[in-house]
Amino acid sequence: MDDRDRRLHVLRLVTAHGPDVESLCSAGLTGLAEIGGLGVTMMTPEMQHVRYASDAVSARVEQLQFLLGEGPCRDAYAQAGPVLAEDLRATVWHERWPAFAPAALEAGARAVFALPLGAGWARIGAIDLYRDGEGALAGPVLADALVLADAVAQLLLAETVAVAEAQSPAYHAGRDHLLQRAAVHQATGMISVQLGVTVEEALVRLRAHAYACSRDLDEVAADVLARRMRFDNLDDEGDRAGGYR
């Protein structure tokens, strides 16, 4: 699919299953043929935190990478690109991950595919998919996996905004600004789907509503993401109250 189709698929997933990351991951996994499980790890260069694991094998795959300091999700995060190990028995993967590859095989994962999570230059982690048989991740399944990764990244960024807002106002001000911009982008996509308009027009409407109601753009975006506001049920005058459930 082209970039426009991919963005539309991401917006539909986020609108249907957000803001619950677990719900999104569970729904996304059911649509990935021959994939046995899924794990999501949030990362920085110094830290790893498992955010979601669909089953015991996925949980073990994520844990092993943290314990052993190597593996596909760490590489996908570091190089900001997919790492697709279609058969962990292959020499190339044992040479690359001498501790992880045999341990993951013992845990029940024959193939592991890691996709980076992020927006722009901001990297926040990786999503791991596994299957208990060998085989490539390609074609429509790879396309669907990339869409799911983008949708998960959107929700995690929005979730991080909410956490940051609960901290001191001085909490990583520069990072907060990046995350807030991501939240506005995500809210714009949700409005686009709600109204059946282009992303560009949805952003214009978001800005216009914030201006008319004398509210901060980030505040209105947060209401859209939290589903306190929908633009397809605002009253004709654009009154704030008309958009709240």
Short mmCIF file of C-alpha atoms in Angstrom, two decimals:
data_model
loop_
_atom_site.label_atom_id
_atom_site.label_comp_id
_atom_site.label_asym_id
_atom_site.label_seq_id
_atom_site.Cartn_x
_atom_site.Cartn_y
_atom_site.Cartn_z
CA MET A 1 0.00 0.00 0.00
CA ASP A 2 1.13 3.59 -0.59
CA ASP A 3 1.79 6.07 2.22
CA ARG A 4 -1.70 7.56 2.04
CA ASP A 5 -3.39 4.15 2.31
CA ARG A 6 -1.07 3.21 5.17
CA ARG A 7 -1.91 6.38 7.10
CA LEU A 8 -5.63 5.77 6.56
CA HIS A 9 -5.33 2.18 7.83
CA VAL A 10 -3.44 3.44 10.90
CA LEU A 11 -6.12 6.02 11.63
CA ARG A 12 -8.87 3.43 11.34
CA LEU A 13 -7.09 1.11 13.77
CA VAL A 14 -6.49 3.90 16.28
CA THR A 15 -10.07 5.13 16.00
CA ALA A 16 -11.51 1.64 16.41
CA HIS A 17 -9.31 0.43 19.27
CA GLY A 18 -7.64 3.43 20.92
CA PRO A 19 -6.73 4.61 23.43
CA ASP A 20 -6.32 1.08 24.87
CA VAL A 21 -2.92 -0.28 23.75
CA GLU A 22 -3.79 -3.82 24.86
CA SER A 23 -7.04 -3.82 22.89
CA LEU A 24 -5.26 -2.55 19.79
CA CYS A 25 -2.52 -5.20 20.04
CA SER A 26 -5.02 -8.00 20.59
CA ALA A 27 -7.17 -6.91 17.64
CA GLY A 28 -4.15 -6.40 15.41
CA LEU A 29 -2.73 -9.82 16.19
CA THR A 30 -5.91 -11.59 15.09
CA GLY A 31 -5.47 -10.06 11.64
CA LEU A 32 -1.89 -11.27 11.14
CA ALA A 33 -2.00 -14.68 9.47
CA GLU A 34 0.33 -17.36 10.86
CA ILE A 35 1.72 -15.07 13.58
CA GLY A 36 1.59 -16.81 16.94
CA GLY A 37 2.12 -13.89 19.30
CA LEU A 38 3.13 -10.30 19.77
CA GLY A 39 5.16 -8.30 22.26
CA VAL A 40 5.69 -4.56 22.68
CA THR A 41 8.73 -3.11 24.45
CA MET A 42 9.25 0.58 25.16
CA MET A 43 12.91 1.54 25.08
CA THR A 44 15.53 4.18 25.57
CA PRO A 45 19.27 3.61 25.06
CA GLU A 46 19.48 2.82 28.79
CA MET A 47 16.17 1.09 29.54
CA GLN A 48 13.66 -1.51 28.34
CA HIS A 49 10.10 -1.90 29.60
CA VAL A 50 7.75 -4.62 28.33
CA ARG A 51 4.42 -2.89 27.68
CA TYR A 52 2.46 -5.83 26.26
CA ALA A 53 2.84 -9.56 25.64
CA SER A 54 0.07 -11.61 24.06
CA ASP A 55 1.13 -14.97 25.51
CA ALA A 56 3.82 -16.80 27.49
CA VAL A 57 6.15 -17.23 24.50
CA SER A 58 5.99 -13.53 23.62
CA ALA A 59 6.63 -12.60 27.24
CA ARG A 60 9.68 -14.88 27.28
CA VAL A 61 11.02 -13.48 24.00
CA GLU A 62 10.80 -9.94 25.41
CA GLN A 63 12.32 -10.96 28.74
CA LEU A 64 15.23 -12.78 27.10
CA GLN A 65 16.26 -9.70 25.15
CA PHE A 66 16.34 -7.66 28.34
CA LEU A 67 18.25 -10.33 30.28
CA LEU A 68 20.74 -11.16 27.52
CA GLY A 69 21.25 -7.67 26.09
CA GLU A 70 20.72 -8.78 22.51
CA GLY A 71 17.95 -9.67 20.11
CA PRO A 72 15.80 -8.40 17.24
CA CYS A 73 13.85 -5.72 19.13
CA ARG A 74 17.07 -4.15 20.42
CA ASP A 75 18.49 -4.12 16.90
CA ALA A 76 15.27 -2.76 15.36
CA TYR A 77 15.29 0.07 17.89
CA ALA A 78 18.98 0.84 17.38
CA GLN A 79 18.87 0.87 13.58
CA ALA A 80 15.31 2.28 13.25
CA GLY A 81 14.39 -0.45 10.77
CA PRO A 82 12.79 -3.91 10.65
CA VAL A 83 14.75 -6.99 11.67
CA LEU A 84 13.22 -10.12 10.14
CA ALA A 85 14.61 -13.42 11.37
CA GLU A 86 12.60 -16.02 9.43
CA ASP A 87 14.42 -19.02 10.94
CA LEU A 88 16.33 -18.66 14.21
CA ARG A 89 18.15 -21.94 13.49
CA ALA A 90 20.09 -20.25 10.68
CA THR A 91 23.78 -19.61 11.30
CA VAL A 92 23.45 -15.89 10.60
CA TRP A 93 21.15 -15.39 13.58
CA HIS A 94 23.21 -17.56 15.92
CA GLU A 95 26.25 -15.48 15.00
CA ARG A 96 24.34 -12.25 15.51
CA TRP A 97 22.62 -13.30 18.76
CA PRO A 98 24.62 -16.21 20.19
CA ALA A 99 22.69 -16.19 23.47
CA PHE A 100 19.24 -15.06 22.35
CA ALA A 101 18.73 -17.28 19.28
CA PRO A 102 19.01 -20.68 21.03
CA ALA A 103 17.09 -19.41 24.08
CA ALA A 104 14.22 -18.11 21.91
CA LEU A 105 14.07 -21.42 20.05
CA GLU A 106 13.86 -23.25 23.36
CA ALA A 107 11.03 -20.90 24.41
CA GLY A 108 9.02 -21.88 21.32
CA ALA A 109 9.79 -19.14 18.80
CA ARG A 110 11.16 -20.38 15.46
CA ALA A 111 10.93 -17.03 13.64
CA VAL A 112 10.92 -13.53 15.17
CA PHE A 113 10.19 -10.26 13.40
CA ALA A 114 10.90 -6.90 15.06
CA LEU A 115 9.57 -3.55 13.83
CA PRO A 116 10.65 -0.21 15.33
CA LEU A 117 8.12 2.06 17.05
CA GLY A 118 8.38 5.80 16.68
CA ALA A 119 7.30 8.99 14.97
CA GLY A 120 9.71 10.96 12.85
CA TRP A 121 13.10 10.90 14.53
CA ALA A 122 11.61 9.98 17.92
CA ARG A 123 12.21 6.30 18.71
CA ILE A 124 10.19 4.77 21.55
CA GLY A 125 10.64 1.01 21.25
CA ALA A 126 9.86 -2.00 19.11
CA ILE A 127 7.14 -4.54 18.44
CA ASP A 128 8.07 -8.25 18.17
CA LEU A 129 6.08 -10.88 16.29
CA TYR A 130 6.86 -14.57 16.47
CA ARG A 131 5.75 -17.83 14.88
CA ASP A 132 6.54 -21.40 15.87
CA GLY A 133 7.50 -22.35 12.31
CA GLU A 134 10.01 -20.91 9.88
CA GLY A 135 8.92 -18.53 7.15
CA ALA A 136 9.27 -14.97 5.95
CA LEU A 137 7.15 -12.00 6.96
CA ALA A 138 6.27 -10.49 3.61
CA GLY A 139 3.53 -9.18 1.33
CA PRO A 140 0.16 -8.26 2.86
CA VAL A 141 1.08 -9.66 6.30
CA LEU A 142 4.18 -7.44 6.48
CA ALA A 143 2.12 -4.46 5.32
CA ASP A 144 -0.48 -5.14 8.02
CA ALA A 145 2.26 -5.54 10.64
CA LEU A 146 3.78 -2.18 9.70
CA VAL A 147 0.36 -0.52 9.98
CA LEU A 148 -0.14 -2.10 13.41
CA ALA A 149 3.29 -0.88 14.53
CA ASP A 150 2.46 2.67 13.46
CA ALA A 151 -0.87 2.54 15.31
CA VAL A 152 0.74 1.18 18.47
CA ALA A 153 3.36 3.94 18.30
CA GLN A 154 0.61 6.58 18.05
CA LEU A 155 -1.14 5.28 21.17
CA LEU A 156 2.10 4.95 23.14
CA LEU A 157 3.06 8.52 22.28
CA ALA A 158 -0.35 9.78 23.37
CA GLU A 159 -0.09 7.70 26.55
CA THR A 160 3.30 9.21 27.29
CA VAL A 161 1.81 12.69 26.92
CA ALA A 162 -0.72 11.88 29.62
CA VAL A 163 2.02 10.64 31.95
CA ALA A 164 4.16 13.72 31.28
CA GLU A 165 1.24 16.02 32.06
CA ALA A 166 1.06 14.49 35.54
CA GLN A 167 4.68 15.41 36.20
CA SER A 168 6.26 18.75 37.05
CA PRO A 169 5.73 21.44 34.39
CA ALA A 170 9.48 21.41 33.87
CA TYR A 171 9.51 17.69 33.08
CA HIS A 172 11.54 17.27 29.90
CA ALA A 173 9.99 20.33 28.27
CA GLY A 174 11.49 19.64 24.87
CA ARG A 175 10.30 16.04 24.83
CA ASP A 176 6.84 17.08 25.99
CA HIS A 177 6.59 19.44 23.03
CA LEU A 178 7.42 16.61 20.62
CA LEU A 179 4.87 14.31 22.24
CA GLN A 180 2.18 17.00 22.20
CA ARG A 181 2.77 17.52 18.48
CA ALA A 182 2.32 13.77 18.04
CA ALA A 183 -0.93 13.94 20.02
CA VAL A 184 -2.22 16.73 17.77
CA HIS A 185 -1.28 14.65 14.72
CA GLN A 186 -3.13 11.63 16.09
CA ALA A 187 -6.20 13.68 17.03
CA THR A 188 -6.22 15.18 13.54
CA GLY A 189 -6.30 11.68 12.08
CA MET A 190 -9.22 10.69 14.29
CA ILE A 191 -11.15 13.82 13.26
CA SER A 192 -10.40 13.02 9.60
CA VAL A 193 -12.02 9.61 10.01
CA GLN A 194 -14.96 10.97 12.03
CA LEU A 195 -15.82 13.61 9.43
CA GLY A 196 -14.70 11.82 6.27
CA VAL A 197 -12.44 14.72 5.29
CA THR A 198 -8.76 15.02 4.44
CA VAL A 199 -6.16 15.26 7.18
CA GLU A 200 -5.43 18.81 6.09
CA GLU A 201 -9.07 19.87 6.51
CA ALA A 202 -9.29 18.03 9.83
CA LEU A 203 -6.34 20.04 11.16
CA VAL A 204 -7.99 23.27 10.03
CA ARG A 205 -11.16 22.30 11.90
CA LEU A 206 -9.21 21.35 15.02
CA ARG A 207 -7.42 24.70 15.04
CA ALA A 208 -10.62 26.63 14.31
CA HIS A 209 -12.46 24.93 17.16
CA ALA A 210 -9.65 25.61 19.62
CA TYR A 211 -9.57 29.28 18.56
CA ALA A 212 -13.36 29.73 18.71
CA CYS A 213 -13.50 28.23 22.20
CA SER A 214 -10.38 30.08 23.46
CA ARG A 215 -8.72 26.79 24.29
CA ASP A 216 -5.19 25.50 23.80
CA LEU A 217 -4.79 23.27 20.75
CA ASP A 218 -3.14 20.54 22.81
CA GLU A 219 -6.05 20.52 25.27
CA VAL A 220 -8.60 19.99 22.51
CA ALA A 221 -6.41 17.26 20.97
CA ALA A 222 -6.25 15.53 24.36
CA ASP A 223 -10.06 15.59 24.60
CA VAL A 224 -10.32 13.97 21.16
CA LEU A 225 -7.81 11.26 22.07
CA ALA A 226 -9.57 10.53 25.37
CA ARG A 227 -12.89 10.31 23.47
CA ARG A 228 -14.39 13.13 25.50
CA MET A 229 -15.00 14.95 22.23
CA ARG A 230 -16.06 13.94 18.74
CA PHE A 231 -16.15 16.37 15.87
CA ASP A 232 -19.01 14.56 14.16
CA ASN A 233 -21.43 15.51 16.94
CA LEU A 234 -20.43 19.11 17.60
CA ASP A 235 -23.39 21.49 17.40
CA ASP A 236 -23.68 23.93 14.53
CA GLU A 237 -22.10 26.76 16.48
CA GLY A 238 -19.06 24.75 17.48
CA ASP A 239 -19.88 25.09 21.17
CA ARG A 240 -17.44 23.08 23.28
CA ALA A 241 -20.18 21.39 25.24
CA GLY A 242 -21.72 19.99 22.09
CA GLY A 243 -18.68 17.81 21.48
CA TYR A 244 -18.54 16.10 24.83
CA ARG A 245 -20.15 12.80 25.59
#
